[in-house]
Tab-separated table of C-alpha atoms in Angstrom:
chain	number	residue	atom	x	y	z
Y	1	UNK	CA	92.411	-54.654	111.209
Y	2	UNK	CA	96.182	-54.601	111.208
Y	3	UNK	CA	97.916	-57.883	111.967
Y	4	UNK	CA	101.647	-58.114	112.483
Y	5	UNK	CA	103.703	-61.013	113.724
Y	6	UNK	CA	106.400	-59.913	116.125
Y	7	UNK	CA	108.998	-62.154	117.727
Y	8	UNK	CA	109.285	-62.055	121.501
Y	9	UNK	CA	112.733	-60.518	121.082
Y	10	UNK	CA	113.637	-57.808	118.578
Y	11	UNK	CA	115.726	-58.958	115.623
Y	12	UNK	CA	119.009	-57.136	116.276
Y	13	UNK	CA	120.026	-57.502	112.639
Y	14	UNK	CA	117.149	-55.250	111.500
Y	15	UNK	CA	116.964	-52.444	114.066
Y	16	UNK	CA	115.912	-49.728	111.618
Y	17	UNK	CA	113.125	-51.747	110.024
Y	18	UNK	CA	111.818	-52.904	113.391
Y	19	UNK	CA	111.870	-49.348	114.723
Y	20	UNK	CA	109.956	-47.999	111.717
Y	21	UNK	CA	107.405	-50.798	111.935
Y	22	UNK	CA	106.929	-50.176	115.634
Y	23	UNK	CA	106.145	-46.504	115.081
Y	24	UNK	CA	103.682	-47.310	112.342
Y	25	UNK	CA	101.911	-49.949	114.404
Y	26	UNK	CA	101.795	-47.743	117.493
Y	27	UNK	CA	100.041	-44.934	115.635
Y	28	UNK	CA	97.397	-47.306	114.351
Y	29	UNK	CA	96.814	-48.848	117.775
Y	30	UNK	CA	96.576	-45.643	119.806
Y	31	UNK	CA	93.246	-45.986	121.585
Y	32	UNK	CA	91.058	-43.510	123.452
Y	33	UNK	CA	88.177	-45.222	125.215
Y	34	UNK	CA	84.869	-43.367	125.113
Y	35	UNK	CA	84.302	-43.911	128.818
Y	36	UNK	CA	87.605	-42.319	129.809
Y	37	UNK	CA	88.923	-40.168	126.985
Y	38	UNK	CA	91.921	-39.064	129.022
Y	39	UNK	CA	93.397	-42.583	128.930
Y	40	UNK	CA	95.700	-43.485	126.046
Y	41	UNK	CA	97.043	-46.910	125.228
Y	42	UNK	CA	99.883	-47.797	122.880
Y	43	UNK	CA	100.847	-51.322	121.926
Y	44	UNK	CA	101.012	-53.955	119.192
Y	45	UNK	CA	98.603	-56.126	117.309
Y	46	UNK	CA	99.907	-59.666	117.614
Y	47	UNK	CA	98.248	-62.861	116.461
Y	48	UNK	CA	98.467	-64.761	119.756
Y	49	UNK	CA	98.577	-63.293	123.261
Y	50	UNK	CA	100.796	-64.834	125.949
Y	51	UNK	CA	99.062	-67.501	128.019
Y	52	UNK	CA	99.269	-65.286	131.120
Y	53	UNK	CA	99.053	-61.531	130.497
Y	54	UNK	CA	99.223	-60.608	134.197
Y	55	UNK	CA	103.026	-60.457	134.281
Y	56	UNK	CA	105.802	-59.832	134.417
Y	57	UNK	CA	106.060	-56.167	133.578
Y	58	UNK	CA	108.734	-53.504	133.980
Y	59	UNK	CA	107.217	-50.033	133.756
Y	60	UNK	CA	108.917	-46.624	133.612
Y	61	UNK	CA	107.287	-43.300	134.384
Y	62	UNK	CA	108.315	-40.919	131.621
Y	63	UNK	CA	107.946	-37.306	130.607
Y	64	UNK	CA	104.879	-36.496	128.457
Y	65	UNK	CA	106.849	-35.278	125.434
Y	66	UNK	CA	108.981	-38.427	125.415
Y	67	UNK	CA	105.908	-40.620	125.565
Y	68	UNK	CA	104.114	-38.729	122.795
Y	69	UNK	CA	107.096	-38.561	120.445
Y	70	UNK	CA	109.109	-41.702	121.109
Y	71	UNK	CA	107.054	-44.360	122.865
Y	72	UNK	CA	105.160	-47.077	121.029
Y	73	UNK	CA	104.666	-49.268	124.062
Y	74	UNK	CA	102.881	-47.794	127.077
Y	75	UNK	CA	99.926	-45.881	128.439
Y	76	UNK	CA	98.706	-42.580	129.817
Y	77	UNK	CA	96.606	-42.930	132.963
Y	78	UNK	CA	93.458	-41.092	133.985
Y	79	UNK	CA	95.568	-38.917	136.346
Y	80	UNK	CA	97.810	-37.735	133.490
Y	81	UNK	CA	100.804	-39.898	134.257
Y	82	UNK	CA	102.712	-41.347	131.303
Y	83	UNK	CA	104.214	-44.839	131.569
Y	84	UNK	CA	106.418	-46.717	129.119
Y	85	UNK	CA	106.299	-50.508	129.165
Y	86	UNK	CA	109.956	-51.564	129.095
Y	87	UNK	CA	109.156	-55.272	129.340
Y	88	UNK	CA	107.566	-56.900	127.444
Y	89	UNK	CA	109.099	-54.866	124.646
Y	90	UNK	CA	106.176	-55.514	122.313
Y	91	UNK	CA	103.101	-55.584	124.540
Y	92	UNK	CA	99.852	-56.659	122.910
Y	93	UNK	CA	96.604	-54.737	123.015
Y	94	UNK	CA	95.386	-57.061	125.797
Y	95	UNK	CA	98.585	-56.624	127.821
Y	96	UNK	CA	98.579	-52.823	127.601
Y	97	UNK	CA	94.890	-52.700	128.501
Y	98	UNK	CA	95.473	-54.998	131.468
Y	99	UNK	CA	98.502	-53.249	132.998
Y	100	UNK	CA	97.090	-49.744	132.469
Y	101	UNK	CA	93.981	-50.824	134.349
Y	102	UNK	CA	96.137	-52.215	137.179
Y	103	UNK	CA	97.894	-48.849	137.542
Y	104	UNK	CA	94.645	-46.897	137.278
Y	105	UNK	CA	93.048	-48.961	140.051
Y	106	UNK	CA	96.098	-48.490	142.274
Y	107	UNK	CA	96.241	-44.726	141.819
Y	108	UNK	CA	92.496	-44.326	142.360
Y	109	UNK	CA	92.842	-46.209	145.650
Y	110	UNK	CA	95.954	-44.262	146.718
Y	111	UNK	CA	94.160	-40.990	146.004
Y	112	UNK	CA	91.040	-41.953	147.979
Y	113	UNK	CA	91.082	-40.654	151.593
Y	114	UNK	CA	90.098	-44.088	152.915
Y	115	UNK	CA	92.465	-45.944	150.573
Y	116	UNK	CA	89.735	-47.836	148.739
Y	117	UNK	CA	89.266	-47.652	144.978
Y	118	UNK	CA	85.803	-46.105	144.566
Y	119	UNK	CA	85.134	-48.191	141.456
Y	120	UNK	CA	86.255	-51.656	142.586
Y	121	UNK	CA	86.422	-51.418	146.384
Y	122	UNK	CA	90.016	-52.713	146.390
Y	123	UNK	CA	92.276	-51.444	149.195
Y	124	UNK	CA	95.441	-49.680	148.044
Y	125	UNK	CA	97.761	-51.853	150.183
Y	126	UNK	CA	96.463	-54.902	148.308
Y	127	UNK	CA	97.375	-53.259	144.999
Y	128	UNK	CA	100.901	-52.001	145.753
Y	129	UNK	CA	103.769	-53.272	147.891
Y	130	UNK	CA	104.014	-50.814	150.796
Y	131	UNK	CA	107.553	-51.856	151.736
Y	132	UNK	CA	109.130	-51.067	148.348
Y	133	UNK	CA	107.230	-47.778	148.062
Y	134	UNK	CA	108.383	-46.792	151.570
Y	135	UNK	CA	112.005	-47.480	150.628
Y	136	UNK	CA	111.615	-45.499	147.409
Y	137	UNK	CA	110.111	-42.531	149.255
Y	138	UNK	CA	113.055	-42.410	151.664
Y	139	UNK	CA	115.594	-42.671	148.833
Y	140	UNK	CA	113.868	-39.918	146.835
Y	141	UNK	CA	113.618	-37.627	149.854
Y	142	UNK	CA	117.202	-38.207	150.976
Y	143	UNK	CA	118.672	-37.610	147.521
Y	144	UNK	CA	116.250	-34.749	146.659
Y	145	UNK	CA	115.808	-36.360	143.255
Y	146	UNK	CA	114.422	-33.765	140.839
Y	147	UNK	CA	113.020	-36.502	138.600
Y	148	UNK	CA	110.977	-38.235	141.292
Y	149	UNK	CA	107.700	-37.278	139.571
Y	150	UNK	CA	108.989	-36.781	136.042
Y	151	UNK	CA	110.948	-39.711	134.682
Y	152	UNK	CA	113.264	-42.657	135.285
Y	153	UNK	CA	110.916	-43.943	137.986
Y	154	UNK	CA	110.623	-47.704	137.638
Y	155	UNK	CA	107.983	-50.153	138.785
Y	156	UNK	CA	107.507	-53.852	138.254
Y	157	UNK	CA	104.742	-56.412	138.556
Y	158	UNK	CA	104.974	-60.189	138.576
Y	159	UNK	CA	102.341	-62.661	137.432
Y	160	UNK	CA	99.247	-62.685	139.626
Y	161	UNK	CA	99.998	-66.284	140.588
Y	162	UNK	CA	103.228	-65.015	142.215
Y	163	UNK	CA	102.214	-61.534	143.423
Y	164	UNK	CA	99.475	-59.283	142.077
Y	165	UNK	CA	100.870	-56.072	143.579
Y	166	UNK	CA	102.878	-53.269	141.948
Y	167	UNK	CA	106.406	-52.822	143.331
Y	168	UNK	CA	108.436	-49.592	143.301
Y	169	UNK	CA	111.962	-49.788	141.925
Y	170	UNK	CA	114.632	-50.423	141.009
Y	171	UNK	CA	116.267	-47.044	141.688
Y	172	UNK	CA	117.782	-45.434	138.606
Y	173	UNK	CA	119.083	-42.129	137.214
Y	174	UNK	CA	120.050	-39.761	140.042
Y	175	UNK	CA	122.124	-37.236	138.122
Y	176	UNK	CA	119.657	-34.448	139.013
Y	177	UNK	CA	119.813	-34.971	142.758
Y	178	UNK	CA	121.658	-33.859	145.894
Y	179	UNK	CA	121.000	-30.212	145.003
Y	180	UNK	CA	122.229	-30.559	141.414
Y	181	UNK	CA	119.260	-28.529	140.096
Y	182	UNK	CA	119.730	-25.089	141.728
Y	183	UNK	CA	118.070	-23.325	138.776
Y	184	UNK	CA	114.866	-25.186	139.612
Y	185	UNK	CA	115.074	-24.189	143.249
Y	186	UNK	CA	115.910	-27.636	144.604
Y	187	UNK	CA	118.125	-27.650	147.672
Y	188	UNK	CA	120.120	-30.534	149.181
Y	189	UNK	CA	118.583	-29.658	152.558
Y	190	UNK	CA	115.092	-29.878	154.030
Y	191	UNK	CA	111.937	-31.795	153.176
Y	192	UNK	CA	111.414	-32.616	149.522
Y	193	UNK	CA	109.501	-35.682	148.354
Y	194	UNK	CA	106.295	-34.872	150.220
Y	195	UNK	CA	106.261	-31.197	149.264
Y	196	UNK	CA	107.091	-30.924	145.574
Y	197	UNK	CA	104.616	-31.360	142.763
Y	198	UNK	CA	106.008	-29.664	139.620
Y	199	UNK	CA	102.400	-29.573	138.423
Y	200	UNK	CA	102.123	-33.375	138.580
Y	201	UNK	CA	100.411	-35.914	140.803
Y	202	UNK	CA	102.624	-36.568	143.835
Y	203	UNK	CA	101.745	-40.163	144.740
Y	204	UNK	CA	104.142	-40.101	147.695
Y	205	UNK	CA	102.150	-37.271	149.267
Y	206	UNK	CA	98.925	-39.147	148.554
Y	207	UNK	CA	100.376	-42.326	150.059
Y	208	UNK	CA	101.469	-40.464	153.172
Y	209	UNK	CA	97.888	-39.590	154.023
Y	210	UNK	CA	97.365	-43.258	154.948
Y	211	UNK	CA	98.329	-44.282	158.488
Y	212	UNK	CA	99.525	-47.780	157.549
Y	213	UNK	CA	101.886	-46.342	154.944
Y	214	UNK	CA	103.307	-43.831	157.446
Y	215	UNK	CA	103.917	-46.706	159.859
Y	216	UNK	CA	105.681	-48.671	157.121
Y	217	UNK	CA	107.930	-45.693	156.310
Y	218	UNK	CA	108.804	-45.256	159.992
Y	219	UNK	CA	109.663	-48.936	160.378
Y	220	UNK	CA	111.801	-49.016	157.227
Y	221	UNK	CA	113.605	-45.877	158.397
Y	222	UNK	CA	114.361	-47.355	161.847
Y	223	UNK	CA	115.336	-50.836	160.766
Y	224	UNK	CA	116.996	-50.329	157.376
Y	225	UNK	CA	117.473	-46.766	156.235
Y	226	UNK	CA	118.955	-45.132	159.348
Y	227	UNK	CA	121.451	-47.953	160.007
Y	228	UNK	CA	122.616	-47.757	156.379
Y	229	UNK	CA	122.870	-43.981	156.703
Y	230	UNK	CA	125.019	-44.367	159.807
Y	231	UNK	CA	127.537	-46.387	157.793
Y	232	UNK	CA	127.456	-43.819	154.984
Y	233	UNK	CA	128.078	-40.979	157.453
Y	234	UNK	CA	130.909	-42.810	159.186
Y	235	UNK	CA	129.011	-43.149	162.453
Y	236	UNK	CA	129.468	-46.922	162.537
Y	237	UNK	CA	131.175	-49.722	160.684
Y	238	UNK	CA	129.336	-51.854	158.182
Y	239	UNK	CA	128.221	-55.178	159.606
Y	240	UNK	CA	128.603	-56.894	156.244
């Protein structure tokens, strides 16, 4: 069994060696569980796990080819979504297994018509932060972000002792937005985030089937998004 000591921070004086080692380790630690062959985990064999593996994590949704060819630190979920673990930069086997399970539980619950994970019974609103996901939905829909289901979508999770839920954000990478992808048929006008799929799982559409999430979106729009939009459109002066 491969053992490799890795510092918590990458040695900047040896970037090439570290990068080569990471690719070698990742290939040897790619795991496909017999019970769910569609799930893939990539991480590092380290001698001692952190005391608390529940957080914090920064996770990025990425394109499949990027994950397969360039990522050594992440996971593919049972709904064919590919996530790269940005922090910690060298996640252990236990950490990758833990956070992939957290995301799998959340997406199973979101997908369920009643919002409850059929395997654990957990309610989706106890697994994700509705407020941050509502904000993210409004930002994605307003900007018509072509990458909303493809890449540069960030999430974070703190330690369970602080907050056990997944949060959406921060917002990042909006070069393919505001109608800047005409070849793909994206327009700067009309509904977007709840309609597109690009052959992928649209978790915003799945979230919107739940009444409490729709109420959260409406409240965020009234109290935060529309007032900010009014300033952007010159309808009112900024209060700040």
